[in-house]
Short mmCIF file of C-alpha atoms in Angstrom, two decimals:
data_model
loop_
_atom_site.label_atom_id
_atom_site.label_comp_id
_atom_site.label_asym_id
_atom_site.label_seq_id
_atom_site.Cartn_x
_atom_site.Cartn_y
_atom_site.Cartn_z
CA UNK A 1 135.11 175.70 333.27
CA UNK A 2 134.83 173.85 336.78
CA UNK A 3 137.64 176.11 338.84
CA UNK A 4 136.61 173.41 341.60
CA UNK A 5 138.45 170.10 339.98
CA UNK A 6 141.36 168.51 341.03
CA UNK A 7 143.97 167.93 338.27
CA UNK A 8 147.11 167.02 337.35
CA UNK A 9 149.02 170.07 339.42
CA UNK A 10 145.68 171.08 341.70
CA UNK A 11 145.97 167.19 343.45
CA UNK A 12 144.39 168.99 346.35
CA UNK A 13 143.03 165.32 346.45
CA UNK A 14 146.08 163.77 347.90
CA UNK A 15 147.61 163.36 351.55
CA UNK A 16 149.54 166.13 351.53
CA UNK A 17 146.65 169.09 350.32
CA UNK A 18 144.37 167.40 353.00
CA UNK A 19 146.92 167.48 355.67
CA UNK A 20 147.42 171.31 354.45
CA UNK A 21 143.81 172.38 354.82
CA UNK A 22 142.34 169.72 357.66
CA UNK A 23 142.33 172.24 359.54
CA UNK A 24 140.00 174.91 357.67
CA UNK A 25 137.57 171.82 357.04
CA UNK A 26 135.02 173.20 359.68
CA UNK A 27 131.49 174.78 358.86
CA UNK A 28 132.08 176.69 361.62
CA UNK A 29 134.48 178.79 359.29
CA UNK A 30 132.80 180.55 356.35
CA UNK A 31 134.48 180.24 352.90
CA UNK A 32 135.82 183.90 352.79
CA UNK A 33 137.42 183.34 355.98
CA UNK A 34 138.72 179.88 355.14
CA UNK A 35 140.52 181.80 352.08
CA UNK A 36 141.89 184.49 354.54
CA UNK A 37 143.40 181.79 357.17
CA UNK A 38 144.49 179.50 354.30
CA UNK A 39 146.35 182.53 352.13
CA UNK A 40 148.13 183.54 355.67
CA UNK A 41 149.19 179.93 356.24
CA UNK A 42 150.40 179.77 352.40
CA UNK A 43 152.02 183.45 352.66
CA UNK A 44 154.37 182.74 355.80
CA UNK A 45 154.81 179.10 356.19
CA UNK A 46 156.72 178.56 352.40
CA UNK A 47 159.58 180.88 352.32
CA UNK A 48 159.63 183.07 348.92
CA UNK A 49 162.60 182.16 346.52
CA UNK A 50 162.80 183.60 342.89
CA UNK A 51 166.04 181.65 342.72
CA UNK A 52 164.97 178.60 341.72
CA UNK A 53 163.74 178.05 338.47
CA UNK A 54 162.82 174.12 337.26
CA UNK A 55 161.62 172.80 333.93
CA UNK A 56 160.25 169.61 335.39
CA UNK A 57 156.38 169.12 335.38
CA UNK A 58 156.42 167.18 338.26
CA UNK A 59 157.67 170.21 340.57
CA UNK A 60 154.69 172.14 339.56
CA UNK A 61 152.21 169.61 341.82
CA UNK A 62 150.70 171.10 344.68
CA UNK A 63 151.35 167.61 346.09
CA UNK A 64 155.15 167.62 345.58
CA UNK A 65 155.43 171.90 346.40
CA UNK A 66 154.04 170.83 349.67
CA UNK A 67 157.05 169.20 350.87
CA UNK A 68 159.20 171.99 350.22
CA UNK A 69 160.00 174.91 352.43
CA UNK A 70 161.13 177.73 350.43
CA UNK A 71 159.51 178.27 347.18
CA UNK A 72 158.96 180.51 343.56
CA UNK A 73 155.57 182.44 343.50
CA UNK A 74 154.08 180.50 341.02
CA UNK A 75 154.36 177.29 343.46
CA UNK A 76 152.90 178.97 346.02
CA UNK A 77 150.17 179.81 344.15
CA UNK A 78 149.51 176.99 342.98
CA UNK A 79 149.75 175.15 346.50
CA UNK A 80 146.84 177.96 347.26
CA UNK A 81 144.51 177.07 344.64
CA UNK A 82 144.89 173.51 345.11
CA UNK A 83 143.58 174.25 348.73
CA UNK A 84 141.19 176.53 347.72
CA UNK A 85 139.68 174.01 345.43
CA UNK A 86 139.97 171.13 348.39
CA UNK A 87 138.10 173.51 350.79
CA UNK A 88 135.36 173.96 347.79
CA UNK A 89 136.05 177.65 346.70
CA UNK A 90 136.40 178.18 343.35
CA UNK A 91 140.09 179.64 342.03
CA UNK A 92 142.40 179.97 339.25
CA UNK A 93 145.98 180.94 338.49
CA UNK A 94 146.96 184.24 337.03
CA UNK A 95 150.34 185.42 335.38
CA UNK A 96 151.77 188.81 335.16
CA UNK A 97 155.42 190.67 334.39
CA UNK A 98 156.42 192.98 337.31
CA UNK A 99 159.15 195.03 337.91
CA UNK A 100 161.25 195.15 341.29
CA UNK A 101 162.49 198.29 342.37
CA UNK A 102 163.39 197.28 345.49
CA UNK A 103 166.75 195.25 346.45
CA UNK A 104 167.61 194.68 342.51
CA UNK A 105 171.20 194.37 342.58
CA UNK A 106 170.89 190.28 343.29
CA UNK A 107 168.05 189.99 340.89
CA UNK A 108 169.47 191.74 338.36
CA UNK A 109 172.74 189.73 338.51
CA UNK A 110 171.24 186.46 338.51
CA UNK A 111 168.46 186.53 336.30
CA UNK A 112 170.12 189.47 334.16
CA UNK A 113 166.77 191.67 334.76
CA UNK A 114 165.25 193.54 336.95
CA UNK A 115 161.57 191.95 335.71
CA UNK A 116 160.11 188.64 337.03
CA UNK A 117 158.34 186.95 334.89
CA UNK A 118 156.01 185.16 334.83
CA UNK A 119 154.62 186.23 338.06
CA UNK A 120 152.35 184.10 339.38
CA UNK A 121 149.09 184.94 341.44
CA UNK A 122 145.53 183.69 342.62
CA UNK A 123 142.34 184.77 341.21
CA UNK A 124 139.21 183.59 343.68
CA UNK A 125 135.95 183.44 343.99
CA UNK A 126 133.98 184.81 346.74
CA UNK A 127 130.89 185.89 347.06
CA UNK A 128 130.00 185.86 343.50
CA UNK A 129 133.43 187.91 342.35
CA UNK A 130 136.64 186.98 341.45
CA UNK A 131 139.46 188.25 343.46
CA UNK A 132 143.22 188.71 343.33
CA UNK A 133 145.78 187.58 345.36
CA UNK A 134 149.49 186.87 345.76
CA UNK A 135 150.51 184.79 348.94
CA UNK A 136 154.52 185.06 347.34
CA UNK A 137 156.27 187.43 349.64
CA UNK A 138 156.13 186.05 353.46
CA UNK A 139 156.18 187.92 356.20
CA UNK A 140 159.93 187.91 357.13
CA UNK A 141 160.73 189.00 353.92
CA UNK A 142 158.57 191.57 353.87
CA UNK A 143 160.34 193.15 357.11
CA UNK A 144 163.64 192.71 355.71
CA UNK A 145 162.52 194.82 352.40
CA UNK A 146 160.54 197.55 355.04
CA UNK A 147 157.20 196.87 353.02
CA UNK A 148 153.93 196.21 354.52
CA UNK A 149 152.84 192.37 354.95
CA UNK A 150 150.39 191.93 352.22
CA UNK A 151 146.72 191.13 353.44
CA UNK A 152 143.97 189.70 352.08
CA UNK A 153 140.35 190.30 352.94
CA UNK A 154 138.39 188.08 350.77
CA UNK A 155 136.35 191.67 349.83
CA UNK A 156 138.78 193.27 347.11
CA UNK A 157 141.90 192.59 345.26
CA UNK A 158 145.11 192.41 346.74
CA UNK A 159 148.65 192.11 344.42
CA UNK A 160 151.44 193.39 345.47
CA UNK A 161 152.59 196.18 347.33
CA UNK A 162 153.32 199.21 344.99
CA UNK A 163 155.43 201.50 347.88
CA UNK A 164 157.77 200.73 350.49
CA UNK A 165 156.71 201.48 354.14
CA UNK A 166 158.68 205.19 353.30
CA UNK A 167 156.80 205.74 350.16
CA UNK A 168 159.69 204.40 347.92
CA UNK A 169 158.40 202.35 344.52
CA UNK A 170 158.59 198.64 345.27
CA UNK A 171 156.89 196.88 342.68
CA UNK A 172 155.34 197.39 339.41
CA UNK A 173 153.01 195.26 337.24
CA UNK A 174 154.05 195.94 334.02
CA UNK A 175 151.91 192.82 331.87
CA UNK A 176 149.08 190.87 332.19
CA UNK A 177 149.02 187.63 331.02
CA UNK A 178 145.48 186.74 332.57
CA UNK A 179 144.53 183.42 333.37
CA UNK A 180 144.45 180.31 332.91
CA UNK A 181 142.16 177.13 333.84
CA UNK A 182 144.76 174.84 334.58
CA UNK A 183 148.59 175.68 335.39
CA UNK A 184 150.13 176.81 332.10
CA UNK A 185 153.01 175.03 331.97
CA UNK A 186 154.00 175.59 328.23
CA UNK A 187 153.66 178.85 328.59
CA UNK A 188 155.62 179.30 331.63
CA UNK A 189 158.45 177.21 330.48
CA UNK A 190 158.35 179.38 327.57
CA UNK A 191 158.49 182.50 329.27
CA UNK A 192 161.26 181.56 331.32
CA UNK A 193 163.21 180.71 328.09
CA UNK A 194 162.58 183.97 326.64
CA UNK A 195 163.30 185.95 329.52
CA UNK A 196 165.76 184.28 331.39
CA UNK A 197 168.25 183.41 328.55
CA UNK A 198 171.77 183.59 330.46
CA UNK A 199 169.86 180.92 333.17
CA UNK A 200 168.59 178.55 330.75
CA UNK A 201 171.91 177.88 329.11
CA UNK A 202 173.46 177.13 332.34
CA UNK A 203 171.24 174.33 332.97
CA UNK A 204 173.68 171.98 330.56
CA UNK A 205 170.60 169.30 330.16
CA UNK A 206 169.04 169.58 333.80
CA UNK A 207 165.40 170.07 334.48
CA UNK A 208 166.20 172.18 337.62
CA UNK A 209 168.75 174.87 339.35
CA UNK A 210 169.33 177.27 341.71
CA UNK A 211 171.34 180.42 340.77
#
């Protein structure tokens, strides 16, 4: 598999991926630090939301998450890979189940859990490895929770933070779904189906909603 072609939901091809990564498209940047710059720019520019879910394909587009400003982790990630792949370095998405321990009382009465799922993250390729990383939490929210900002070095994995800043459990990976070539979006829909139950009979016949 290609990790470097544009697709359906990678459209890193259109106006709004090259407006997103014009700037990293200098050789006076090397590729790991074009990844570093463009995961900070993905990380704190789209504000992290796990409360809105949507069934419609369309929303899953790099192209059309660009336009937003507050957005799920999988969107994000997939707004990252589609500028990865614009900016020539191979990626891929990758799905997990974690578990918040941190600030659960909202979580757990909206979704009914206290696990997200799917989780969605960035596998890339530098310097002949691949590499995790999750842009999802910005830096604002990371303050407000008293957790570290998470970094990423383009040298070694980085997922998410497993203490607070005073040692308290924050978050846990708990399954790995792996990954995936293209965005998943079966699967995903699937997922949120089967763990998300209470949510997806509220939607009444729409594609998309915030709870």
């Amino acid at each position: 598999m290609n990790y470097l072609n544009t697709t359906y939901y990678y459209d890193y091809e259109t106006d709004e991926i090259q407006k997103l990564i014009q700037e990293f498209k200098t050789n006076t940047l090397t590729k790991k630090e074009k990844a570093k710059l463009l995961y900070l720019k993905i990380r704190d520019n789209w504000r992290y939301n796990p409360y809105r879910i949507s069934l419609s394909k369309e929303n899953y587009k790099a192209s059309v998450v660009a336009k937003k400003t507050e957005t799920h982790c999988i969107d994000k990630s997939i707004l990252f890979i589609a500028g990865l792949r614009g900016l020539k370095i191979p990626s891929r998405i990758h799905l997990a189940k974690v578990k918040n321990h941190i600030g659960i009382e909202r979580i757990v009465e909206k979704f009914g859990t206290d696990e997200i799922s799917p989780h969605g993250m960035v596998d890339v390729f530098l310097d002949g490895k691949w590499l995790k990383s999750s842009p999802a939490f910005n830096i604002e929210l990371c303050h407000k929770c008293n957790v570290a900002p998470l970094e990423f070095d383009g040298e070694k994995d980085s997922i998410f933070q497993e203490f607070d800043n005073l040692g308290n459990k924050f978050m846990e990976y708990i399954d790995d779904y792996g990954y995936f070539d293209d965005v998943p979006i079966d699967f995903i829909f699937d997922n949120f189906k089967e763990n998300y139950p209470q949510i997806m009979n509220r939607l009444n016949g729409y594609t998309d909603i915030v709870i």
